[in-house]
PDB file of C-alpha atoms in Angstrom:
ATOM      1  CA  UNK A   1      93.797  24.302 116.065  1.00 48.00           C
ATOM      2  CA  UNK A   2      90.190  23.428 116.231  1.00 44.00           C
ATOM      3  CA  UNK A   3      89.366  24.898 112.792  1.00 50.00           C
ATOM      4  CA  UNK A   4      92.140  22.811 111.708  1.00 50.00           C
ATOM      5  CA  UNK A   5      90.601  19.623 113.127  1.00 53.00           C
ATOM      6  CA  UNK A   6      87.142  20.834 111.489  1.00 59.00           C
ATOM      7  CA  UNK A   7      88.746  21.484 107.980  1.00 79.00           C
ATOM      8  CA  UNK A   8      91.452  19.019 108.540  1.00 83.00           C
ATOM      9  CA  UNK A   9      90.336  16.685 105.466  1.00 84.00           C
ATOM     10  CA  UNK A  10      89.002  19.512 103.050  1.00 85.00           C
ATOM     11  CA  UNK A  11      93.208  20.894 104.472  1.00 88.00           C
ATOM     12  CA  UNK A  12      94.918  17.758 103.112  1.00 90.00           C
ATOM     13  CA  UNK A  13      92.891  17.432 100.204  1.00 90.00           C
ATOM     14  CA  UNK A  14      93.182  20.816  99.130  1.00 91.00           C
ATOM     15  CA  UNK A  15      97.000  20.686  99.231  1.00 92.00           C
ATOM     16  CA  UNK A  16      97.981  17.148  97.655  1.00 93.00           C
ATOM     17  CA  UNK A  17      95.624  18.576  94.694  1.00 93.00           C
ATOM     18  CA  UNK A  18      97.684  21.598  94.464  1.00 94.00           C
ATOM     19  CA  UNK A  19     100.621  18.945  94.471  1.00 94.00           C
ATOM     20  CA  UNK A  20      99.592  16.632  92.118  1.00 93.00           C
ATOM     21  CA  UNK A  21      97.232  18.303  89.365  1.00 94.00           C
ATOM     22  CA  UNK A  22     100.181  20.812  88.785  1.00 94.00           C
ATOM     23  CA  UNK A  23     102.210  18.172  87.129  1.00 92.00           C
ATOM     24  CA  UNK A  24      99.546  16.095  85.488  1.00 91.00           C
ATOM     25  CA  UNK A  25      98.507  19.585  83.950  1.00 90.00           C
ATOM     26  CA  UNK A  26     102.349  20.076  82.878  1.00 89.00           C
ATOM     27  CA  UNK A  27     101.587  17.273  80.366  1.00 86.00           C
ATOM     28  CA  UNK A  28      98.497  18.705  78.674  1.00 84.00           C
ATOM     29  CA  UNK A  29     100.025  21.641  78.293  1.00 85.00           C
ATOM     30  CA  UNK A  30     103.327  19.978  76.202  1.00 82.00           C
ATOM     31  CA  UNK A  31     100.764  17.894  74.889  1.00 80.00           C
ATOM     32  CA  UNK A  32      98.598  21.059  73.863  1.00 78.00           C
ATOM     33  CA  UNK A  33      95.748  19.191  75.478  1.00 78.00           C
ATOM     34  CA  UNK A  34      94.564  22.160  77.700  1.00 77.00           C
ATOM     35  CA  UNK A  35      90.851  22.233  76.056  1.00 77.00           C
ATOM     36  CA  UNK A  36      90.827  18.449  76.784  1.00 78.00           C
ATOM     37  CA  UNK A  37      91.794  19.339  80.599  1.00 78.00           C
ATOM     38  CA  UNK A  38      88.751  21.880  81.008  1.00 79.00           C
ATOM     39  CA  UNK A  39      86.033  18.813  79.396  1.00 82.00           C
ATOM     40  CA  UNK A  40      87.966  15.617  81.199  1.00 82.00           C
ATOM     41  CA  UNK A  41      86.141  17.565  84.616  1.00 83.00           C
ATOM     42  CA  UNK A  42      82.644  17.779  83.232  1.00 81.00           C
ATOM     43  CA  UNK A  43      83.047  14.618  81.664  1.00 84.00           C
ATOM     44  CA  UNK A  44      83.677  13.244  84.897  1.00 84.00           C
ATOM     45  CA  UNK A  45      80.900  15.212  86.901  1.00 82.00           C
ATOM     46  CA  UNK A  46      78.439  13.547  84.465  1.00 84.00           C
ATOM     47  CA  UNK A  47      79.164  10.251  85.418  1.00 84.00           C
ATOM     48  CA  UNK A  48      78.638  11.704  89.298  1.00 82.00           C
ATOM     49  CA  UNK A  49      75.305  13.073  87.789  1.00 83.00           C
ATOM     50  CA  UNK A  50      74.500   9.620  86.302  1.00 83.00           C
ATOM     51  CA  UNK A  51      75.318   7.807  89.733  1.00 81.00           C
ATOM     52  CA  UNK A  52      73.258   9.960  91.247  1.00 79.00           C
ATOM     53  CA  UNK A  53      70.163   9.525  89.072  1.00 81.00           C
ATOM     54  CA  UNK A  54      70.449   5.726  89.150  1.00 82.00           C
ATOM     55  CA  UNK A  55      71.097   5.714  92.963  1.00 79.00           C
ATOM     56  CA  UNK A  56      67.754   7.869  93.184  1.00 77.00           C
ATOM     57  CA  UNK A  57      65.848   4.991  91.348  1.00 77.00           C
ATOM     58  CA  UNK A  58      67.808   2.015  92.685  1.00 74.00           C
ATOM     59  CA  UNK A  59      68.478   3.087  96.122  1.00 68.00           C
ATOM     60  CA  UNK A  60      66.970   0.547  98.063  1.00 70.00           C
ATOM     61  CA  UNK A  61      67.984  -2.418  96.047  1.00 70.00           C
ATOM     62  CA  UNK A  62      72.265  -1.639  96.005  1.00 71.00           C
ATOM     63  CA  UNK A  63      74.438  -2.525  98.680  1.00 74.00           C
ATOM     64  CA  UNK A  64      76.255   0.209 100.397  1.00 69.00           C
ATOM     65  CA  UNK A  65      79.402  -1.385  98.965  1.00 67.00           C
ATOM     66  CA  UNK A  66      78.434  -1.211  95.312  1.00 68.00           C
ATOM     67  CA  UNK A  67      76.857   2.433  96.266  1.00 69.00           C
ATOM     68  CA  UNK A  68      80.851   3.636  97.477  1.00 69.00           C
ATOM     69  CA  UNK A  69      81.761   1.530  94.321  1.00 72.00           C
ATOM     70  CA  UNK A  70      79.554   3.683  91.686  1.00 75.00           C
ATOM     71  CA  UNK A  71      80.516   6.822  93.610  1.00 71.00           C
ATOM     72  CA  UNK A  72      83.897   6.831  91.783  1.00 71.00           C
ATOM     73  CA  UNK A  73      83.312   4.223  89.223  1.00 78.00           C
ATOM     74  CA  UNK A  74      80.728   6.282  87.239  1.00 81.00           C
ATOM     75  CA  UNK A  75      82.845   9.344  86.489  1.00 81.00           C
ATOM     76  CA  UNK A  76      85.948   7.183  85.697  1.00 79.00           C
ATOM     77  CA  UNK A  77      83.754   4.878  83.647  1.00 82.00           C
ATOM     78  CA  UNK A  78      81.783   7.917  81.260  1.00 82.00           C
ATOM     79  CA  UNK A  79      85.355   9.689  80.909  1.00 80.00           C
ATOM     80  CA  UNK A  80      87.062   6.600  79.827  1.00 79.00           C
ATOM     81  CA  UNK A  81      84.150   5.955  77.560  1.00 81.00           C
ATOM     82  CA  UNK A  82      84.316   9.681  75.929  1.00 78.00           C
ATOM     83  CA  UNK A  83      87.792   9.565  75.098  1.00 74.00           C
ATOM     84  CA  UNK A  84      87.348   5.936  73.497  1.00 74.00           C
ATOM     85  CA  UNK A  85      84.651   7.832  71.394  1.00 75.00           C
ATOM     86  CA  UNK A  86      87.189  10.867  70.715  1.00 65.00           C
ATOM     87  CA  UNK A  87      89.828   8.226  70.066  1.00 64.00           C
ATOM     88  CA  UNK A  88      87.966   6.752  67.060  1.00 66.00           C
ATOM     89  CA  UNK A  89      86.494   9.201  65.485  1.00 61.00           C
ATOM     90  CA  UNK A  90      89.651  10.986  65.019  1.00 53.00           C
ATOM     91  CA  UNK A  91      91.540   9.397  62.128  1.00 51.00           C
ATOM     92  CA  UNK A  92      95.085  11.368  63.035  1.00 52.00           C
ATOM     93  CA  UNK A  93      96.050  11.061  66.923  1.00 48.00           C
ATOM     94  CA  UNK A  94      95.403  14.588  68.170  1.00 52.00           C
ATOM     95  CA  UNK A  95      91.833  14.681  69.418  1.00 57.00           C
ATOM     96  CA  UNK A  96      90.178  17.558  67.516  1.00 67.00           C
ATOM     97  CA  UNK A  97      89.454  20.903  69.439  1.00 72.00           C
ATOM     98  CA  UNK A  98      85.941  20.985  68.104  1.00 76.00           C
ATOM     99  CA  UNK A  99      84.714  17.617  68.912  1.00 75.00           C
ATOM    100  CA  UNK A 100      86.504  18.121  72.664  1.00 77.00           C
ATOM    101  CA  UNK A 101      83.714  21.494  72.669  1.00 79.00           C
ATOM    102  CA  UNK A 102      80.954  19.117  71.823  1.00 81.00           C
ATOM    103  CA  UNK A 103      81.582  16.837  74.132  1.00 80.00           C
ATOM    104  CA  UNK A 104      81.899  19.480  77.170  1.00 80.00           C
ATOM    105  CA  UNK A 105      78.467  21.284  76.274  1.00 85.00           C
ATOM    106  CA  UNK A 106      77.041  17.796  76.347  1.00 84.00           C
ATOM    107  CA  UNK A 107      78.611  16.865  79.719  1.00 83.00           C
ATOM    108  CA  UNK A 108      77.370  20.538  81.208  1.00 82.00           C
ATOM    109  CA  UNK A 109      74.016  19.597  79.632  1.00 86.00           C
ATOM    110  CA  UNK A 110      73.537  15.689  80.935  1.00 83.00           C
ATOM    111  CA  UNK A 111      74.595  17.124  84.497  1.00 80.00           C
ATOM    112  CA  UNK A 112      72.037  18.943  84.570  1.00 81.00           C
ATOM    113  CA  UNK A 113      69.395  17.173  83.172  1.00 84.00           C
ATOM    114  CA  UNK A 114      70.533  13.992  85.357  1.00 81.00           C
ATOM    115  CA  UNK A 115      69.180  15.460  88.256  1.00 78.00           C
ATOM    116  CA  UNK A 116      66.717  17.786  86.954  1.00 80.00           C
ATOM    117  CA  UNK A 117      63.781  16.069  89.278  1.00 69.00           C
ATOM    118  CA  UNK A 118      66.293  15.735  92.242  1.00 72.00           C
ATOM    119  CA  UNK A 119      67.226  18.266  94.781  1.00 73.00           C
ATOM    120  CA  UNK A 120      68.907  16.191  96.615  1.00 72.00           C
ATOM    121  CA  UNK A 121      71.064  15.334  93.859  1.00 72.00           C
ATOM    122  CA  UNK A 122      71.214  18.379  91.640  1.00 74.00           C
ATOM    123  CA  UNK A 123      72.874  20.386  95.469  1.00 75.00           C
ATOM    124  CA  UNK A 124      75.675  17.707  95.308  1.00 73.00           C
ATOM    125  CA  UNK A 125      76.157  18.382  91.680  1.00 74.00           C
ATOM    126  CA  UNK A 126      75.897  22.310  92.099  1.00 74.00           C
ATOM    127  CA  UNK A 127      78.201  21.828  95.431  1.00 75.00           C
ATOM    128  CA  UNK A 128      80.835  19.799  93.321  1.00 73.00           C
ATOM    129  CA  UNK A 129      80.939  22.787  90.225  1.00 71.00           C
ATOM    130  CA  UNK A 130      81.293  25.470  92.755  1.00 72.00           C
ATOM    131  CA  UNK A 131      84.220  23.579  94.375  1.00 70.00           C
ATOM    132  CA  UNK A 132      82.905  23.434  97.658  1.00 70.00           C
ATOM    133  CA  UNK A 133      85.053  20.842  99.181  1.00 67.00           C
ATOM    134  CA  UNK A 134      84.394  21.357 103.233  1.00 67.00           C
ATOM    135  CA  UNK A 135      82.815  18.497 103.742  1.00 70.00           C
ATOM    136  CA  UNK A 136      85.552  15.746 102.352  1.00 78.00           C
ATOM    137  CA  UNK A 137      85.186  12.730 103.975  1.00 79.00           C
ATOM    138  CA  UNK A 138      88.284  10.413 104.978  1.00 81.00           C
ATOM    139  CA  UNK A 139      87.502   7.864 102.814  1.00 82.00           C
ATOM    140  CA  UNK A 140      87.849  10.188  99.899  1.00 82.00           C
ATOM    141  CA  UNK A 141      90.938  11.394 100.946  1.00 86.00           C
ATOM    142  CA  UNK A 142      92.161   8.128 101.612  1.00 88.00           C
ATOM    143  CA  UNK A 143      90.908   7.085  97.729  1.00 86.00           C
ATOM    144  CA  UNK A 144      92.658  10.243  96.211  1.00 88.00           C
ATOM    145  CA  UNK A 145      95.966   9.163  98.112  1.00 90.00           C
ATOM    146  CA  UNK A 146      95.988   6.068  96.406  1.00 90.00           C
ATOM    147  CA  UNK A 147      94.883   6.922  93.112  1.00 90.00           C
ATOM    148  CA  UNK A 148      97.205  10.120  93.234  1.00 91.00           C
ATOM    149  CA  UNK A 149      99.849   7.671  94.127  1.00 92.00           C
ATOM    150  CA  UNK A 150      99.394   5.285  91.477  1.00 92.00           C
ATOM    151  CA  UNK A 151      98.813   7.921  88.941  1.00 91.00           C
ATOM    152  CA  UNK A 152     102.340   9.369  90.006  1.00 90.00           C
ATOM    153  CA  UNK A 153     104.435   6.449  89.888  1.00 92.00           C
ATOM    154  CA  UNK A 154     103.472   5.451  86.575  1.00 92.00           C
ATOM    155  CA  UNK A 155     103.723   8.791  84.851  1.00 88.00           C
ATOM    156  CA  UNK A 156     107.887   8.217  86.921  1.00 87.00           C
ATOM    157  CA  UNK A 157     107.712   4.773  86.225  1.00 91.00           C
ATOM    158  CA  UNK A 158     107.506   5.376  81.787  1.00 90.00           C
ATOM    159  CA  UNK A 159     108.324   9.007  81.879  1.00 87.00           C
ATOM    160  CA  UNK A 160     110.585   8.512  79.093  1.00 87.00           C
ATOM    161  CA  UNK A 161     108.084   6.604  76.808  1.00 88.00           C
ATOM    162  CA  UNK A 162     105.454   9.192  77.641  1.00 86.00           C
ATOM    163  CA  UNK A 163     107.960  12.316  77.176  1.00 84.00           C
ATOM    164  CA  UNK A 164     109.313  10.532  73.986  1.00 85.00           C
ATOM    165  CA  UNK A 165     105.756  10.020  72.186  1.00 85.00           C
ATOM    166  CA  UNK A 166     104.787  13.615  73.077  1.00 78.00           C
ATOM    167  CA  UNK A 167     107.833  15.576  71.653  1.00 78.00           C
ATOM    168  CA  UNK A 168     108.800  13.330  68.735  1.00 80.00           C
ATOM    169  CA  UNK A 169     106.218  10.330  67.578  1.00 81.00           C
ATOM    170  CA  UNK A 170     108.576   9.488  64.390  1.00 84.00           C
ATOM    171  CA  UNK A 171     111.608   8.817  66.576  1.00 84.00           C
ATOM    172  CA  UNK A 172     109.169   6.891  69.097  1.00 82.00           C
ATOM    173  CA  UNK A 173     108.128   4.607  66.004  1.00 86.00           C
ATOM    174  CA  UNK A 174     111.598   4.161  64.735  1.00 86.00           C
ATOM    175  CA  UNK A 175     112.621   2.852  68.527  1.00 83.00           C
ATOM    176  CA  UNK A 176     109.603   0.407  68.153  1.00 85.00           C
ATOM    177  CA  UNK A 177     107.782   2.274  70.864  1.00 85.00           C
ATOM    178  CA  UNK A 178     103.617   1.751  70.136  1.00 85.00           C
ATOM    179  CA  UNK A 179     102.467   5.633  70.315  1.00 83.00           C
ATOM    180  CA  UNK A 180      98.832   4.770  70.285  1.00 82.00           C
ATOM    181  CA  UNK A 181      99.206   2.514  73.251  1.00 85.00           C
ATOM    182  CA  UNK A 182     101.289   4.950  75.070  1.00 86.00           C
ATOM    183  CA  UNK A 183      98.898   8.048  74.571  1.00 83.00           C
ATOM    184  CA  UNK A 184      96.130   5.708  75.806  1.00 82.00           C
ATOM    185  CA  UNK A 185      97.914   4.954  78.880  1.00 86.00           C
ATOM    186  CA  UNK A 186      98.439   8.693  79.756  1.00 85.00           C
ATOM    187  CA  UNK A 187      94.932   8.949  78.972  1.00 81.00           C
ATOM    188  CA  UNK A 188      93.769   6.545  81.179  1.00 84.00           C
ATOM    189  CA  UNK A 189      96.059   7.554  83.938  1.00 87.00           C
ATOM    190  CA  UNK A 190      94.824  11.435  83.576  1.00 84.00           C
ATOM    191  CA  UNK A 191      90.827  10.151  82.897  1.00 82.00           C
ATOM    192  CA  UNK A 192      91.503   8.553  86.857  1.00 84.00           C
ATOM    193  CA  UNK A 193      93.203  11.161  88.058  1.00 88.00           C
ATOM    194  CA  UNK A 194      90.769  14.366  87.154  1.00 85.00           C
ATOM    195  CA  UNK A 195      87.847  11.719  87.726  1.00 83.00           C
ATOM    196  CA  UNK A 196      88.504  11.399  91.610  1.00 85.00           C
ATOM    197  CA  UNK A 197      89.638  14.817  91.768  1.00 85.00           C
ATOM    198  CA  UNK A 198      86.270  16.175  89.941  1.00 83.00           C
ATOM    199  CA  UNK A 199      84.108  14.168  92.428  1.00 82.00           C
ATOM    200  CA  UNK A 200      85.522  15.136  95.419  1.00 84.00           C
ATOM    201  CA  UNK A 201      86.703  18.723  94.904  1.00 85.00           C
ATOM    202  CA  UNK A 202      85.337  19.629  91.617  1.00 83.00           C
ATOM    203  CA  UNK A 203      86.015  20.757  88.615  1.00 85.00           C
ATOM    204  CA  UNK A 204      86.586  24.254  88.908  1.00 86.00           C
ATOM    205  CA  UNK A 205      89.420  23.581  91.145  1.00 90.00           C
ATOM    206  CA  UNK A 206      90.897  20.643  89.254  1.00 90.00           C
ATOM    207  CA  UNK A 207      91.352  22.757  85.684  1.00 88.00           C
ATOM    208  CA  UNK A 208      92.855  25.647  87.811  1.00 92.00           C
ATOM    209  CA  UNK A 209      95.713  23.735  89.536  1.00 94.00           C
ATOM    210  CA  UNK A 210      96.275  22.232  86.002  1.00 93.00           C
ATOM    211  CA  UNK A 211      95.904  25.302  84.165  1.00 92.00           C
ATOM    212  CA  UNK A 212      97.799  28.088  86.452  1.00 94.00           C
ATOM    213  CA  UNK A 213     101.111  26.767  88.042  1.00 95.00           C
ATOM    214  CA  UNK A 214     102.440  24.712  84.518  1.00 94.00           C
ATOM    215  CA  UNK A 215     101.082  27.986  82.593  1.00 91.00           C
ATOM    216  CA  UNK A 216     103.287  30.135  84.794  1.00 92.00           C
ATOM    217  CA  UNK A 217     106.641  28.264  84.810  1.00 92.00           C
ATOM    218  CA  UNK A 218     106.373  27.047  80.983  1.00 86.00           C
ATOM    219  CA  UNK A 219     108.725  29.895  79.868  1.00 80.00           C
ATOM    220  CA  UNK A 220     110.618  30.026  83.075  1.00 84.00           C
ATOM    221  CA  UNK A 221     112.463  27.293  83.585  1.00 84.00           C
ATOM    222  CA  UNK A 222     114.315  24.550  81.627  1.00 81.00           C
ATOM    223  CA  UNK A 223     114.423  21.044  81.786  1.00 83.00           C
ATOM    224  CA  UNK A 224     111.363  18.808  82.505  1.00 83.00           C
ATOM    225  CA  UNK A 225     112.169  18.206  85.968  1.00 85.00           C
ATOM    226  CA  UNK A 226     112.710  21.568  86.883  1.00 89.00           C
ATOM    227  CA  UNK A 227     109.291  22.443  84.705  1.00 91.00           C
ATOM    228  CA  UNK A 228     107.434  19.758  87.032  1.00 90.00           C
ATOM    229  CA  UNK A 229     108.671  20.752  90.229  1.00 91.00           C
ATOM    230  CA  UNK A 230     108.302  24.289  90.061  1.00 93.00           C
ATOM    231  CA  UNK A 231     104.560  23.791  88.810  1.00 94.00           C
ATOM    232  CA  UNK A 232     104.379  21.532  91.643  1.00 95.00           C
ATOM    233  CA  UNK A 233     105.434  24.006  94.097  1.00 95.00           C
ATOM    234  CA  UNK A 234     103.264  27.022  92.682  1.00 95.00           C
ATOM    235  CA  UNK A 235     100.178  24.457  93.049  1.00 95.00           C
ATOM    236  CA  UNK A 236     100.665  23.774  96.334  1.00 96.00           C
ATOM    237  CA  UNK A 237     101.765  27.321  97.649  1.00 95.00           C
ATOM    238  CA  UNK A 238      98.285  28.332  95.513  1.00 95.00           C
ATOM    239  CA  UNK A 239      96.200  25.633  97.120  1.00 94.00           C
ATOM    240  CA  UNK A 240      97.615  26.579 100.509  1.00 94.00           C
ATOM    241  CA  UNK A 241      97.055  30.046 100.720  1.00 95.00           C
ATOM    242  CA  UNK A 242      93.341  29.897  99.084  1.00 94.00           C
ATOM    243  CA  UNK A 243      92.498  27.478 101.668  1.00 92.00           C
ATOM    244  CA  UNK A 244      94.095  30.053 104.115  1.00 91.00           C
ATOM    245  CA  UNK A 245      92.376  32.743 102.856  1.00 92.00           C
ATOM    246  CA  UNK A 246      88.826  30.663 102.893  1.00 89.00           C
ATOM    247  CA  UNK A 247      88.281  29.628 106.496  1.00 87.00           C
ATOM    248  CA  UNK A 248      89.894  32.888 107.891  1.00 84.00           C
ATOM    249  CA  UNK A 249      87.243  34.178 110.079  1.00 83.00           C
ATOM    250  CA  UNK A 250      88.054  38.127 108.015  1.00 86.00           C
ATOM    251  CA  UNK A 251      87.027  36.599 104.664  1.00 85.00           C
ATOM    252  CA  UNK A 252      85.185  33.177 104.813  1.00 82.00           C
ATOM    253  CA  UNK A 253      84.838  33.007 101.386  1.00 86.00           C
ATOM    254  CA  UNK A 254      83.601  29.926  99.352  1.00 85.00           C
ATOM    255  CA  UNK A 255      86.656  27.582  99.091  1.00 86.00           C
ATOM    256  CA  UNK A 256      86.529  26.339  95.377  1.00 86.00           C
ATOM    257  CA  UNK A 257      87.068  29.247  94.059  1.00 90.00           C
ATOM    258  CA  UNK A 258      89.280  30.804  96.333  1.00 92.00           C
ATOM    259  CA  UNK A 259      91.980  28.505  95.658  1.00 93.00           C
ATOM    260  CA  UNK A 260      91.809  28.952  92.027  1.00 93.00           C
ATOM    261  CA  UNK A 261      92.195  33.063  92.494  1.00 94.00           C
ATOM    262  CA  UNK A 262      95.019  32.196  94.818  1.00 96.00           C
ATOM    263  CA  UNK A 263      96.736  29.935  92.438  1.00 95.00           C
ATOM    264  CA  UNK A 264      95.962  32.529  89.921  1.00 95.00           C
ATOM    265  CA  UNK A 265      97.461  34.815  91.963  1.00 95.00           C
ATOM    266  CA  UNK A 266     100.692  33.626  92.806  1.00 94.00           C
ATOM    267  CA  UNK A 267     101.280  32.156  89.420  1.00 94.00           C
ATOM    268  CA  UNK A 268     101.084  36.112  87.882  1.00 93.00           C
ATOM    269  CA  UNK A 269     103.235  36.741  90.810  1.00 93.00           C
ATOM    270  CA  UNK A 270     105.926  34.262  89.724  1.00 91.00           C
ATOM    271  CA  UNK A 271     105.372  34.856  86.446  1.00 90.00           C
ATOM    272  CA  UNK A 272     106.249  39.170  86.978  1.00 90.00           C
ATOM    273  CA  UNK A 273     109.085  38.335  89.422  1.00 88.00           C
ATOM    274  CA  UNK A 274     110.587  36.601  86.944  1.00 86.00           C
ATOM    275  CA  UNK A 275     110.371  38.860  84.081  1.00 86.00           C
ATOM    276  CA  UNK A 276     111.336  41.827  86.689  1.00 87.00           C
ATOM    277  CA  UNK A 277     114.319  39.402  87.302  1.00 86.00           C
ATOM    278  CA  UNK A 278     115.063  38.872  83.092  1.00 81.00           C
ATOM    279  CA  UNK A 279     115.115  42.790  82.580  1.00 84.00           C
ATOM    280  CA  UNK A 280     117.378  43.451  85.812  1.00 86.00           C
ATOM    281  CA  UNK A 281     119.980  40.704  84.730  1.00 82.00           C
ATOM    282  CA  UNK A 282     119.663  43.060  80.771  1.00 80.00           C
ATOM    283  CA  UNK A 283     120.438  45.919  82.328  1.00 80.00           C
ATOM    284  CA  UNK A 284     123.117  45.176  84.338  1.00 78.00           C
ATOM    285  CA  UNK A 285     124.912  43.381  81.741  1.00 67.00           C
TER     286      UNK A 285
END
């Protein structure tokens, strides 16, 4: 109980993650957006690196307020403004594979450099890429909630306009549905989402709950619904047991990327219990 009340905050975060990024990642992966779900992260850790630089050279003349303020407005901010830039210079409306690349190695690169002459700065930025997510505070749990939450409800809120525009863009156009506008607005809604996420447990761990858990259940279930819940469910067993597995006292391993092997994990699991399950049913018939 008292490691509990230690890890409590790095406990909740870690499993509304493994609840939520599941079924954000289930729409890159029918959008075929995965590439743009492993640079959305970086994209976002460089506008952490940016805060950081400007907070080293402005530190004593911001408010605490507009400090907390940059602390998630940055990342949002340069990840919004790199898939503006994506946007237009793509003339059809799938963002090109290569230019997604370029923009990664530049995000990995202006990390870096941001707080090259820091080490103050460049330990938050290495802390954040190796997914070490002890130390969450409450108010960044409390900011996830809410973002999470608002993320959420609007991808339940227009799930048929966004499910519509991703599987059939003609048909969308012939209903009078705007496609452009709609992408956007998933866009925006999964800039926010991985931007909050990437701050406060990193990137490693965001692209793995996004990645794993939809990756496993694609081929295994049908319907949407039953698609996002089960990813859901794999996420959060993942998250849950890699946390688990990190503070036990036998392993104490580093918790970032523990919960990715452990959504790893039980997504092969699911993903051979189920095929063990298809050949049984052949058989027997």
């Amino acid at each position: 109980m008292e490691t509990f009340d230690i890890f409590r905050h790095a406990c909740l975060m870690t499993l509304i993650s493994g609840l939520i990024y599941p079924v954000i990642g289930a729409y890159f992966l029918l959008r075929r957006w995965v590439f743009l779900g492993v640079a959305l992260p970086h994209l976002a850790m460089a506008g952490m690196a940016l805060n950081l630089f400007i907070l080293t050279i402005f530190d004593h003349v911001l408010p605490p307020g507009v400090q907390k303020l940059m602390a998630f407005g940055s990342p949002f901010l340069v990840s919004l403004l790199a898939l503006v830039i994506l946007a237009l210079l793509e003339r059809r409306e799938a963002i090109s594979e290569a230019r997604i690349g370029a923009a990664y190695a530049l995000a990995l690169s202006l990390s870096l450099l941001f707080v090259a002459k820091n080490p103050w700065s460049q330990a938050q930025i290495m802390e954040r890429l190796r997914g070490d997510l002890i130390m969450v505070s409450s108010t960044e749990v409390l900011t996830a909630v809410v973002v999470f939450g608002s993320v959420i409800a609007c991808l339940l809120l227009f799930r048929r306009e966004f499910v519509l525009v991703s599987f059939d863009p003609d048909l969308a156009r012939i209903l009078g549905k705007r496609v452009r506008f709609w992408n956007a607005f998933l866009l925006v809604l999964v800039g926010l989402s991985i931007s909050v996420g990437a701050v406060v447990i990193g990137p490693l761990v965001v692209f793995s709950l996004m990645l794993f858990p939809p990756l496993a259940t694609r081929n295994l279930v049908s319907g949407l619904n039953r698609f996002l819940v089960f990813s859901s469910l794999i996420g959060f067993l993942g998250a849950g047991l890699g946390f688990g597995i990190s503070i036990h006292p036998l392993f104490d391993t580093p918790l970032g990327p523990t919960v990715s092997v452990s959504v790893a994990g039980i997504s092969g699991l699911v993903m051979a219990a189920f095929k063990v399950m298809k050949t049984w049913r052949k058989a027997r018939a």
